[in-house]
Short mmCIF file of C-alpha atoms and ligand atoms in Angstrom, two decimals:
data_model
loop_
_atom_site.label_atom_id
_atom_site.label_comp_id
_atom_site.label_asym_id
_atom_site.label_seq_id
_atom_site.Cartn_x
_atom_site.Cartn_y
_atom_site.Cartn_z
CA MET A 1 0.00 0.00 0.00
CA PRO A 2 1.47 3.42 -0.90
CA ARG A 3 2.55 5.44 2.12
CA SER A 4 0.15 8.30 1.48
CA THR A 5 -2.87 5.94 1.43
CA GLN A 6 -1.73 4.25 4.62
CA GLY A 7 -1.49 7.62 6.31
CA LEU A 8 -5.00 8.54 5.22
CA MET A 9 -6.45 5.29 6.53
CA ASP A 10 -4.99 6.00 9.96
CA ASP A 11 -6.50 9.48 10.05
CA ILE A 12 -8.83 9.88 12.96
CA GLN A 13 -12.04 11.66 12.10
CA LEU A 14 -14.74 13.04 14.35
CA VAL A 15 -17.32 11.44 12.05
CA ASP A 16 -16.55 9.22 9.04
CA LEU A 17 -19.39 9.54 6.55
CA VAL A 18 -17.35 8.45 3.54
CA GLY A 19 -16.11 5.25 5.20
CA GLN A 20 -19.67 4.35 6.13
CA TYR A 21 -20.89 5.09 2.61
CA ARG A 22 -18.22 2.90 1.00
CA ALA A 23 -19.50 -0.13 2.92
CA ILE A 24 -23.05 0.27 1.54
CA GLN A 25 -22.24 1.96 -1.76
CA LYS A 26 -23.96 -0.60 -4.02
CA GLU A 27 -27.22 -0.52 -2.05
CA ILE A 28 -27.22 3.29 -1.99
CA LEU A 29 -26.50 3.72 -5.68
CA SER A 30 -29.19 1.28 -6.77
CA ALA A 31 -31.74 2.97 -4.47
CA LEU A 32 -30.81 6.37 -5.91
CA GLU A 33 -31.00 5.07 -9.46
CA ALA A 34 -34.52 3.77 -8.86
CA VAL A 35 -35.64 7.24 -7.73
CA LEU A 36 -33.92 8.94 -10.66
CA ASP A 37 -35.63 6.53 -13.05
CA SER A 38 -39.03 7.15 -11.43
CA GLY A 39 -38.96 10.92 -11.89
CA GLN A 40 -40.84 11.29 -8.58
CA PHE A 41 -38.69 13.53 -6.39
CA ILE A 42 -41.07 15.14 -3.90
CA ARG A 43 -43.13 12.79 -1.73
CA GLY A 44 -44.34 9.70 -3.64
CA PRO A 45 -43.96 5.99 -2.85
CA VAL A 46 -40.34 6.02 -1.64
CA VAL A 47 -41.01 8.74 0.92
CA GLU A 48 -44.19 6.97 2.03
CA ALA A 49 -42.39 3.63 2.35
CA PHE A 50 -39.69 5.27 4.47
CA GLU A 51 -42.31 6.90 6.68
CA GLN A 52 -43.97 3.53 7.28
CA GLU A 53 -40.67 1.80 8.00
CA LEU A 54 -39.62 4.56 10.37
CA ALA A 55 -42.93 4.41 12.26
CA ALA A 56 -42.61 0.62 12.53
CA PHE A 57 -39.01 0.89 13.75
CA LEU A 58 -39.98 3.36 16.46
CA GLY A 59 -43.25 1.67 17.39
CA CYS A 60 -45.54 4.60 16.71
CA ARG A 61 -48.49 4.99 14.36
CA PHE A 62 -47.34 7.82 12.11
CA ALA A 63 -44.16 9.36 10.79
CA LEU A 64 -44.02 12.30 8.41
CA GLY A 65 -40.84 13.18 6.55
CA VAL A 66 -40.01 16.90 6.61
CA GLY A 67 -37.18 19.14 5.45
CA ASN A 68 -34.95 18.93 8.56
CA GLY A 69 -35.05 18.56 12.34
CA THR A 70 -35.50 22.28 12.95
CA ASP A 71 -38.62 22.32 10.75
CA ALA A 72 -39.85 19.21 12.57
CA LEU A 73 -39.77 21.17 15.84
CA GLN A 74 -41.39 24.24 14.29
CA LEU A 75 -44.14 22.10 12.77
CA ALA A 76 -44.72 20.36 16.10
CA TYR A 77 -45.10 23.72 17.88
CA MET A 78 -47.47 24.89 15.11
CA ALA A 79 -49.52 21.68 15.07
CA LEU A 80 -50.15 21.95 18.81
CA GLY A 81 -51.48 25.46 18.21
CA LEU A 82 -48.81 27.18 20.29
CA GLN A 83 -48.84 30.91 19.73
CA ALA A 84 -47.01 34.14 20.44
CA GLY A 85 -47.03 34.79 24.17
CA ASP A 86 -47.11 31.10 25.12
CA GLU A 87 -44.15 29.56 26.92
CA VAL A 88 -42.34 26.27 26.36
CA ILE A 89 -39.79 24.82 28.76
CA VAL A 90 -36.62 23.61 27.06
CA PRO A 91 -33.21 22.61 28.41
CA ALA A 92 -30.54 25.31 28.35
CA PHE A 93 -27.98 22.73 27.24
CA THR A 94 -28.98 21.61 23.75
CA PHE A 95 -28.55 22.60 20.11
CA VAL A 96 -30.06 26.02 19.42
CA ALA A 97 -32.85 24.65 17.20
CA THR A 98 -34.91 23.31 20.13
CA ALA A 99 -35.53 26.86 21.35
CA GLU A 100 -35.03 28.75 18.08
CA ALA A 101 -38.00 27.04 16.40
CA ALA A 102 -40.23 28.23 19.26
CA ALA A 103 -38.84 31.77 19.36
CA LEU A 104 -39.37 32.16 15.61
CA LEU A 105 -43.11 31.69 16.25
CA GLY A 106 -43.09 34.23 19.08
CA ILE A 107 -43.25 31.48 21.71
CA ARG A 108 -41.03 32.27 24.70
CA PRO A 109 -38.38 29.64 25.36
CA VAL A 110 -38.04 29.22 29.11
CA PHE A 111 -34.73 27.55 29.90
CA ALA A 112 -34.45 24.90 32.58
CA ASP A 113 -31.32 23.36 34.03
CA ILE A 114 -30.00 19.88 33.34
CA ASP A 115 -29.19 16.81 35.36
CA PRO A 116 -25.37 16.78 35.63
CA TYR A 117 -25.06 13.04 34.93
CA THR A 118 -27.15 12.66 31.77
CA PHE A 119 -27.03 16.29 30.52
CA THR A 120 -30.84 16.11 30.03
CA LEU A 121 -33.69 18.13 31.55
CA ASP A 122 -33.81 18.22 35.34
CA PRO A 123 -37.49 17.68 36.28
CA ALA A 124 -37.15 19.77 39.47
CA SER A 125 -35.83 22.73 37.47
CA VAL A 126 -38.69 22.29 34.98
CA GLU A 127 -41.31 22.25 37.74
CA ALA A 128 -39.94 25.48 39.22
CA ARG A 129 -40.45 27.22 35.85
CA ILE A 130 -44.05 26.26 35.10
CA THR A 131 -46.29 29.34 34.90
CA PRO A 132 -49.88 29.87 33.74
CA LYS A 133 -48.41 30.62 30.27
CA THR A 134 -46.55 27.32 29.98
CA ARG A 135 -48.00 25.17 27.21
CA ALA A 136 -45.41 22.48 26.55
CA LEU A 137 -42.29 20.73 27.81
CA VAL A 138 -39.56 19.78 25.35
CA PRO A 139 -37.22 17.09 26.64
CA VAL A 140 -34.12 16.63 24.48
CA HIS A 141 -32.58 13.16 24.41
CA LEU A 142 -29.10 14.58 24.27
CA PHE A 143 -26.02 12.77 22.97
CA GLY A 144 -28.10 9.59 22.38
CA GLN A 145 -29.56 9.05 25.84
CA ALA A 146 -33.18 9.57 26.93
CA ALA A 147 -34.17 12.36 29.25
CA ASP A 148 -35.85 11.19 32.45
CA LEU A 149 -39.28 10.94 30.88
CA ALA A 150 -41.37 9.46 33.72
CA PRO A 151 -41.26 12.52 36.03
CA LEU A 152 -41.52 14.88 33.04
CA LEU A 153 -44.62 13.14 31.70
CA GLU A 154 -46.11 13.17 35.20
CA LEU A 155 -45.49 16.93 35.47
CA ALA A 156 -47.04 17.47 32.04
CA GLN A 157 -50.13 15.52 32.99
CA ARG A 158 -50.52 17.31 36.33
CA HIS A 159 -50.23 20.76 34.70
CA HIS A 160 -52.06 19.93 31.43
CA LEU A 161 -49.02 20.53 29.27
CA ARG A 162 -48.11 19.03 25.92
CA VAL A 163 -44.84 17.16 25.44
CA ILE A 164 -42.67 17.39 22.32
CA GLU A 165 -39.60 15.15 22.38
CA ASP A 166 -36.54 16.45 20.58
CA ASN A 167 -35.23 13.09 19.42
CA ALA A 168 -32.77 14.50 16.87
CA GLN A 169 -29.79 12.81 18.55
CA ALA A 170 -31.27 9.59 19.88
CA ILE A 171 -33.00 7.52 17.22
CA GLY A 172 -33.16 3.94 18.52
CA ALA A 173 -32.58 4.85 22.17
CA CYS A 174 -35.00 3.38 24.70
CA TYR A 175 -36.48 4.50 27.97
CA GLN A 176 -37.94 1.60 29.93
CA ASN A 177 -37.86 -0.53 26.75
CA GLN A 178 -39.84 1.96 24.64
CA LYS A 179 -38.19 3.97 21.88
CA THR A 180 -37.61 7.65 22.54
CA GLY A 181 -39.74 9.99 20.46
CA THR A 182 -42.88 7.94 21.09
CA PHE A 183 -43.75 9.08 24.63
CA GLY A 184 -44.95 12.63 24.10
CA ASP A 185 -47.57 14.15 21.82
CA MET A 186 -44.94 14.29 19.11
CA GLY A 187 -41.32 13.30 18.52
CA CYS A 188 -38.99 15.28 16.25
CA LEU A 189 -36.10 13.70 14.38
CA SER A 190 -33.21 15.01 12.35
CA PHE A 191 -31.47 13.16 9.55
CA PHE A 192 -28.61 15.64 9.29
CA PRO A 193 -25.73 13.62 7.76
CA SER A 194 -23.79 13.14 11.00
CA LYS A 195 -26.81 11.93 12.97
CA ASN A 196 -27.10 8.22 13.90
CA LEU A 197 -29.49 7.85 10.95
CA GLY A 198 -28.07 10.43 8.58
CA ALA A 199 -29.17 11.37 5.07
CA TYR A 200 -26.81 12.81 2.44
CA GLY A 201 -28.35 16.23 2.86
CA ASP A 202 -31.01 17.69 5.13
CA GLY A 203 -33.97 15.70 6.37
CA GLY A 204 -36.22 15.28 9.39
CA ALA A 205 -39.43 13.70 10.60
CA VAL A 206 -42.29 14.26 13.01
CA VAL A 207 -43.69 11.13 14.63
CA THR A 208 -46.88 10.71 16.63
CA HIS A 209 -49.54 8.20 17.67
CA ASP A 210 -52.29 10.79 17.10
CA PRO A 211 -53.97 10.80 13.63
CA GLU A 212 -55.22 14.37 14.00
CA LEU A 213 -51.77 15.71 14.88
CA HIS A 214 -50.31 13.72 12.00
CA HIS A 215 -52.77 15.31 9.59
CA ARG A 216 -52.10 18.76 10.98
CA VAL A 217 -48.34 18.36 10.55
CA PHE A 218 -48.85 17.08 7.01
CA MET A 219 -51.02 20.07 6.17
CA LEU A 220 -48.70 22.61 7.82
CA ALA A 221 -45.65 21.15 6.04
CA ASN A 222 -47.47 21.43 2.69
CA HIS A 223 -48.46 25.12 2.62
CA GLY A 224 -51.47 24.54 4.88
CA ALA A 225 -53.20 22.25 2.38
CA ARG A 226 -54.36 18.66 2.88
CA ARG A 227 -55.40 18.68 -0.77
CA LYS A 228 -53.30 20.52 -3.34
CA TYR A 229 -54.44 24.15 -3.89
CA TYR A 230 -57.09 23.96 -1.12
CA HIS A 231 -55.20 25.86 1.57
CA GLU A 232 -56.87 25.72 4.97
CA CYS A 233 -54.28 27.66 6.93
CA ILE A 234 -50.89 29.32 6.58
CA GLY A 235 -48.22 26.67 6.55
CA ILE A 236 -44.68 26.24 5.31
CA ASN A 237 -42.95 24.16 2.63
CA SER A 238 -40.96 21.45 4.38
CA ARG A 239 -40.64 18.04 2.78
CA LEU A 240 -38.27 15.13 2.84
CA ASP A 241 -37.27 14.52 -0.76
CA ALA A 242 -37.35 11.10 -2.39
CA LEU A 243 -33.58 10.84 -2.92
CA GLN A 244 -32.97 11.38 0.80
CA ALA A 245 -35.79 8.97 1.67
CA ALA A 246 -34.20 6.32 -0.57
CA ILE A 247 -30.86 6.74 1.25
CA LEU A 248 -32.59 6.65 4.63
CA ARG A 249 -34.46 3.44 3.75
CA VAL A 250 -31.14 1.73 3.04
CA LYS A 251 -29.51 3.10 6.18
CA LEU A 252 -32.49 2.29 8.40
CA ARG A 253 -31.88 -1.38 7.58
CA HIS A 254 -28.36 -0.98 8.99
CA LEU A 255 -29.28 1.21 11.95
CA GLU A 256 -29.24 -1.51 14.59
CA ALA A 257 -25.79 -2.64 13.45
CA TYR A 258 -24.64 1.01 13.46
CA THR A 259 -25.95 1.42 16.99
CA ARG A 260 -24.12 -1.71 18.13
CA ALA A 261 -20.90 -0.37 16.57
CA ARG A 262 -21.31 2.92 18.47
CA GLN A 263 -22.06 1.11 21.71
CA ALA A 264 -19.03 -1.16 21.25
CA ALA A 265 -16.86 1.91 20.63
CA ALA A 266 -18.28 3.51 23.79
CA ASP A 267 -17.49 0.36 25.80
CA ARG A 268 -13.92 0.46 24.50
CA TYR A 269 -13.52 4.12 25.49
CA ASP A 270 -14.95 3.29 28.93
CA ALA A 271 -12.38 0.53 29.40
CA LEU A 272 -9.45 2.53 28.01
CA LEU A 273 -10.19 5.64 30.07
CA ALA A 274 -11.54 3.96 33.22
CA ASP A 275 -8.74 4.94 35.61
CA CYS A 276 -7.70 8.17 33.93
CA PRO A 277 -7.45 11.04 36.43
CA GLY A 278 -9.30 14.36 36.03
CA LEU A 279 -12.22 13.24 33.90
CA THR A 280 -15.74 11.85 34.16
CA LEU A 281 -16.94 9.32 31.61
CA PRO A 282 -20.49 9.28 30.18
CA TYR A 283 -23.08 8.07 32.66
CA ARG A 284 -25.48 5.35 31.54
CA ALA A 285 -28.72 5.77 33.42
CA PRO A 286 -30.59 2.60 34.45
CA GLU A 287 -33.52 1.57 32.26
CA ARG A 288 -32.22 3.70 29.37
CA THR A 289 -30.34 2.50 26.29
CA HIS A 290 -27.66 4.95 25.21
CA VAL A 291 -27.11 5.01 21.43
CA PHE A 292 -23.99 7.20 21.71
CA HIS A 293 -24.61 9.87 19.14
CA GLN A 294 -21.77 11.46 21.07
CA TYR A 295 -19.27 10.09 23.55
CA THR A 296 -18.92 13.12 25.79
CA ILE A 297 -16.51 13.32 28.70
CA ARG A 298 -16.08 16.03 31.31
CA ILE A 299 -12.70 17.47 32.17
CA HIS A 300 -12.52 18.45 35.83
CA PRO A 301 -11.84 22.14 36.50
CA GLU A 302 -8.69 21.42 38.56
CA VAL A 303 -6.88 20.02 35.48
CA PRO A 304 -4.30 22.65 34.40
CA GLY A 305 -5.28 24.01 30.99
CA GLY A 306 -8.73 22.50 31.50
CA ARG A 307 -10.96 21.26 28.70
CA ASP A 308 -9.67 23.77 26.16
CA GLY A 309 -6.05 22.82 26.87
CA LEU A 310 -6.82 19.15 26.31
CA GLN A 311 -8.69 19.94 23.09
CA ARG A 312 -5.73 21.94 21.72
CA TYR A 313 -3.31 19.17 22.72
CA LEU A 314 -5.39 16.50 20.96
CA GLN A 315 -5.79 18.68 17.87
CA ALA A 316 -2.00 19.01 17.65
CA GLN A 317 -1.78 15.19 17.73
CA GLY A 318 -4.24 14.92 14.84
CA ILE A 319 -7.18 13.98 17.05
CA PRO A 320 -10.30 16.07 16.35
CA THR A 321 -12.81 16.65 19.14
CA ALA A 322 -15.79 18.97 19.53
CA VAL A 323 -17.48 21.01 22.22
CA TYR A 324 -21.23 20.48 22.17
CA TYR A 325 -22.10 23.10 23.42
CA PRO A 326 -19.76 25.93 24.45
CA VAL A 327 -22.51 28.41 25.44
CA PRO A 328 -25.75 27.43 27.18
CA LEU A 329 -28.76 28.84 25.37
CA HIS A 330 -29.83 31.24 28.13
CA GLN A 331 -26.49 33.04 27.69
CA LEU A 332 -26.68 33.37 23.89
CA PRO A 333 -27.27 36.86 22.45
CA ALA A 334 -29.91 35.30 20.17
CA PHE A 335 -32.24 34.83 23.15
CA SER A 336 -31.39 37.97 25.11
CA SER A 337 -34.66 39.71 24.24
CA TRP A 338 -36.63 36.80 25.74
CA GLY A 339 -34.94 37.10 29.16
CA PRO A 340 -33.97 37.89 31.76
CA TYR A 341 -33.05 34.32 32.51
CA ASP A 342 -31.89 32.85 35.83
CA SER A 343 -28.44 31.45 36.08
CA LEU A 344 -28.48 27.70 35.44
CA PRO A 345 -25.42 26.31 37.20
CA GLN A 346 -25.37 22.79 35.77
CA ALA A 347 -25.82 23.91 32.16
CA GLU A 348 -23.09 26.54 32.63
CA LYS A 349 -20.72 24.01 34.22
CA ALA A 350 -21.35 21.47 31.45
CA ALA A 351 -20.59 24.10 28.79
CA ARG A 352 -17.18 24.69 30.44
CA GLU A 353 -16.26 21.03 30.95
CA VAL A 354 -17.59 18.84 28.12
CA LEU A 355 -15.57 17.39 25.28
CA SER A 356 -16.96 14.99 22.65
CA LEU A 357 -14.48 12.44 21.33
CA PRO A 358 -14.48 10.92 17.83
CA MET A 359 -17.54 8.64 17.62
CA HIS A 360 -18.81 6.91 14.51
CA THR A 361 -19.50 3.50 13.05
CA GLU A 362 -16.07 3.14 11.43
CA LEU A 363 -13.92 3.97 14.47
CA THR A 364 -11.30 1.28 15.10
CA ALA A 365 -9.93 -0.08 18.37
CA ALA A 366 -6.43 1.02 17.32
CA GLN A 367 -7.63 4.60 16.76
CA GLN A 368 -9.35 4.61 20.13
CA MET A 369 -6.17 3.40 21.82
CA ARG A 370 -4.30 6.30 20.26
CA ILE A 371 -6.97 8.75 21.42
CA ALA A 372 -7.07 7.35 24.97
CA GLU A 373 -3.27 7.34 25.22
CA ALA A 374 -3.09 11.00 24.23
CA ILE A 375 -5.82 11.94 26.74
CA ARG A 376 -4.08 10.00 29.50
CA THR A 377 -0.70 11.60 28.75
CA TYR A 378 -2.19 15.07 28.85
CA LEU A 379 -4.13 14.56 32.06
CA GLU A 380 -1.40 12.72 33.98
CA THR A 381 1.27 15.23 32.95
CA ALA A 382 -0.90 18.27 33.62
CA LEU A 383 -1.93 17.03 37.06
CA ARG A 384 1.62 15.94 37.99
CA THR A 385 3.45 19.07 36.82
CA GLY A 386 0.72 21.66 37.32
CA GLN A 387 1.24 22.78 33.69
CA PRO A 388 -0.61 21.83 30.51
CA PRO A 389 1.84 19.73 28.46
CA VAL A 390 3.03 21.02 25.10
CA ALA A 391 2.06 18.78 22.18
C1 PLP B 401 -30.93 18.40 19.67
C2 PLP B 401 -31.15 18.86 18.26
N1 PLP B 401 -32.33 19.43 17.93
C3 PLP B 401 -32.59 19.84 16.69
C4 PLP B 401 -31.67 19.72 15.68
C5 PLP B 401 -31.97 20.29 14.34
O1 PLP B 401 -31.89 19.39 13.32
P1 PLP B 401 -31.52 19.88 11.81
O2 PLP B 401 -30.07 20.20 11.81
O3 PLP B 401 -31.86 18.68 10.98
O4 PLP B 401 -32.37 21.04 11.51
C6 PLP B 401 -30.44 19.10 15.97
C7 PLP B 401 -29.42 18.85 14.92
O5 PLP B 401 -28.70 19.51 14.37
C8 PLP B 401 -30.16 18.68 17.29
O6 PLP B 401 -28.99 18.13 17.61
#
């Protein structure tokens, strides 16, 4: 093998979409060819077949393909009839879209704090923020692990609130043996390419057990019309296209194997990093299946150079990492006009300490050993000498 190729194969990537594609290339190309030959690019039988397969996989009655995960959230807020002046409670530690889709409709995002172990909504913090204007709770199943749904659903029932699950990062995860996204009134999914079920472009879905909500989302995603040119309300244009649906149908068949590969990689990280000083490994809550969209560690504040020092050190060794998320949403300028917001200590602490390591279906044990070795060297040296080591 030429040297240059060997070097490339050893490259560690945060996400390896090309490697994953190569392994299923034939299936993907023939699925794409069938769509190209059909001439049916928007909705049609391939999109409908994917919707049925997705609903069956999750164990819910309906799934509707939409343009992306952000639209899925917006459509869910719209379908529930949430309006300007209403409030929704969302975690402060999530991707911006969870709150942005509400704010765009004039709905006030009220930020709640997170549980420090799972990084998901803290039910006590949610309860403290319920007001007469609160209409819905939005648990986010962050990094591939379910939020603590039982107390959140109980709170919602007691206060007559709707529940929208942001399941963008956790397709296939379970809470008490039921798939996430199927507990609330609606579940929202993203098929952004790097997601556990990723398209080769944008895509998303709204899932529900409720036929009326399913119809409403369909109508709202199609310019407010159930029947073409008979517009009943103001909607948007947000559709999953047939080429993406064809790719997703192929990848859905591999999703359980992909999930097992992620879980195996997470187990290897756990073993390799088990006795490493100065860090906390991902917590796996009982009765929840973690699908490891991310493998996110915390770097303790007493480590010289801290999280950012470790990230720079790894980068210099050719090991990419990412910080999801460096600023909690209640501190973002984008939401300043919706405040003032309380300080949320756990979300703020997580934003300072988290680091997501390379995690994808093609990650090898040898690459993980290299990553773990570099992390261990940094942490042991920094803690022993009191100085961040130079790469
Ligand atoms: C938690 C969360 N919610 C919503 C979204 C939005 O999804 P999309 O990028 O498909 O709009 C994402 C993904 O980027 C996400 O991670």
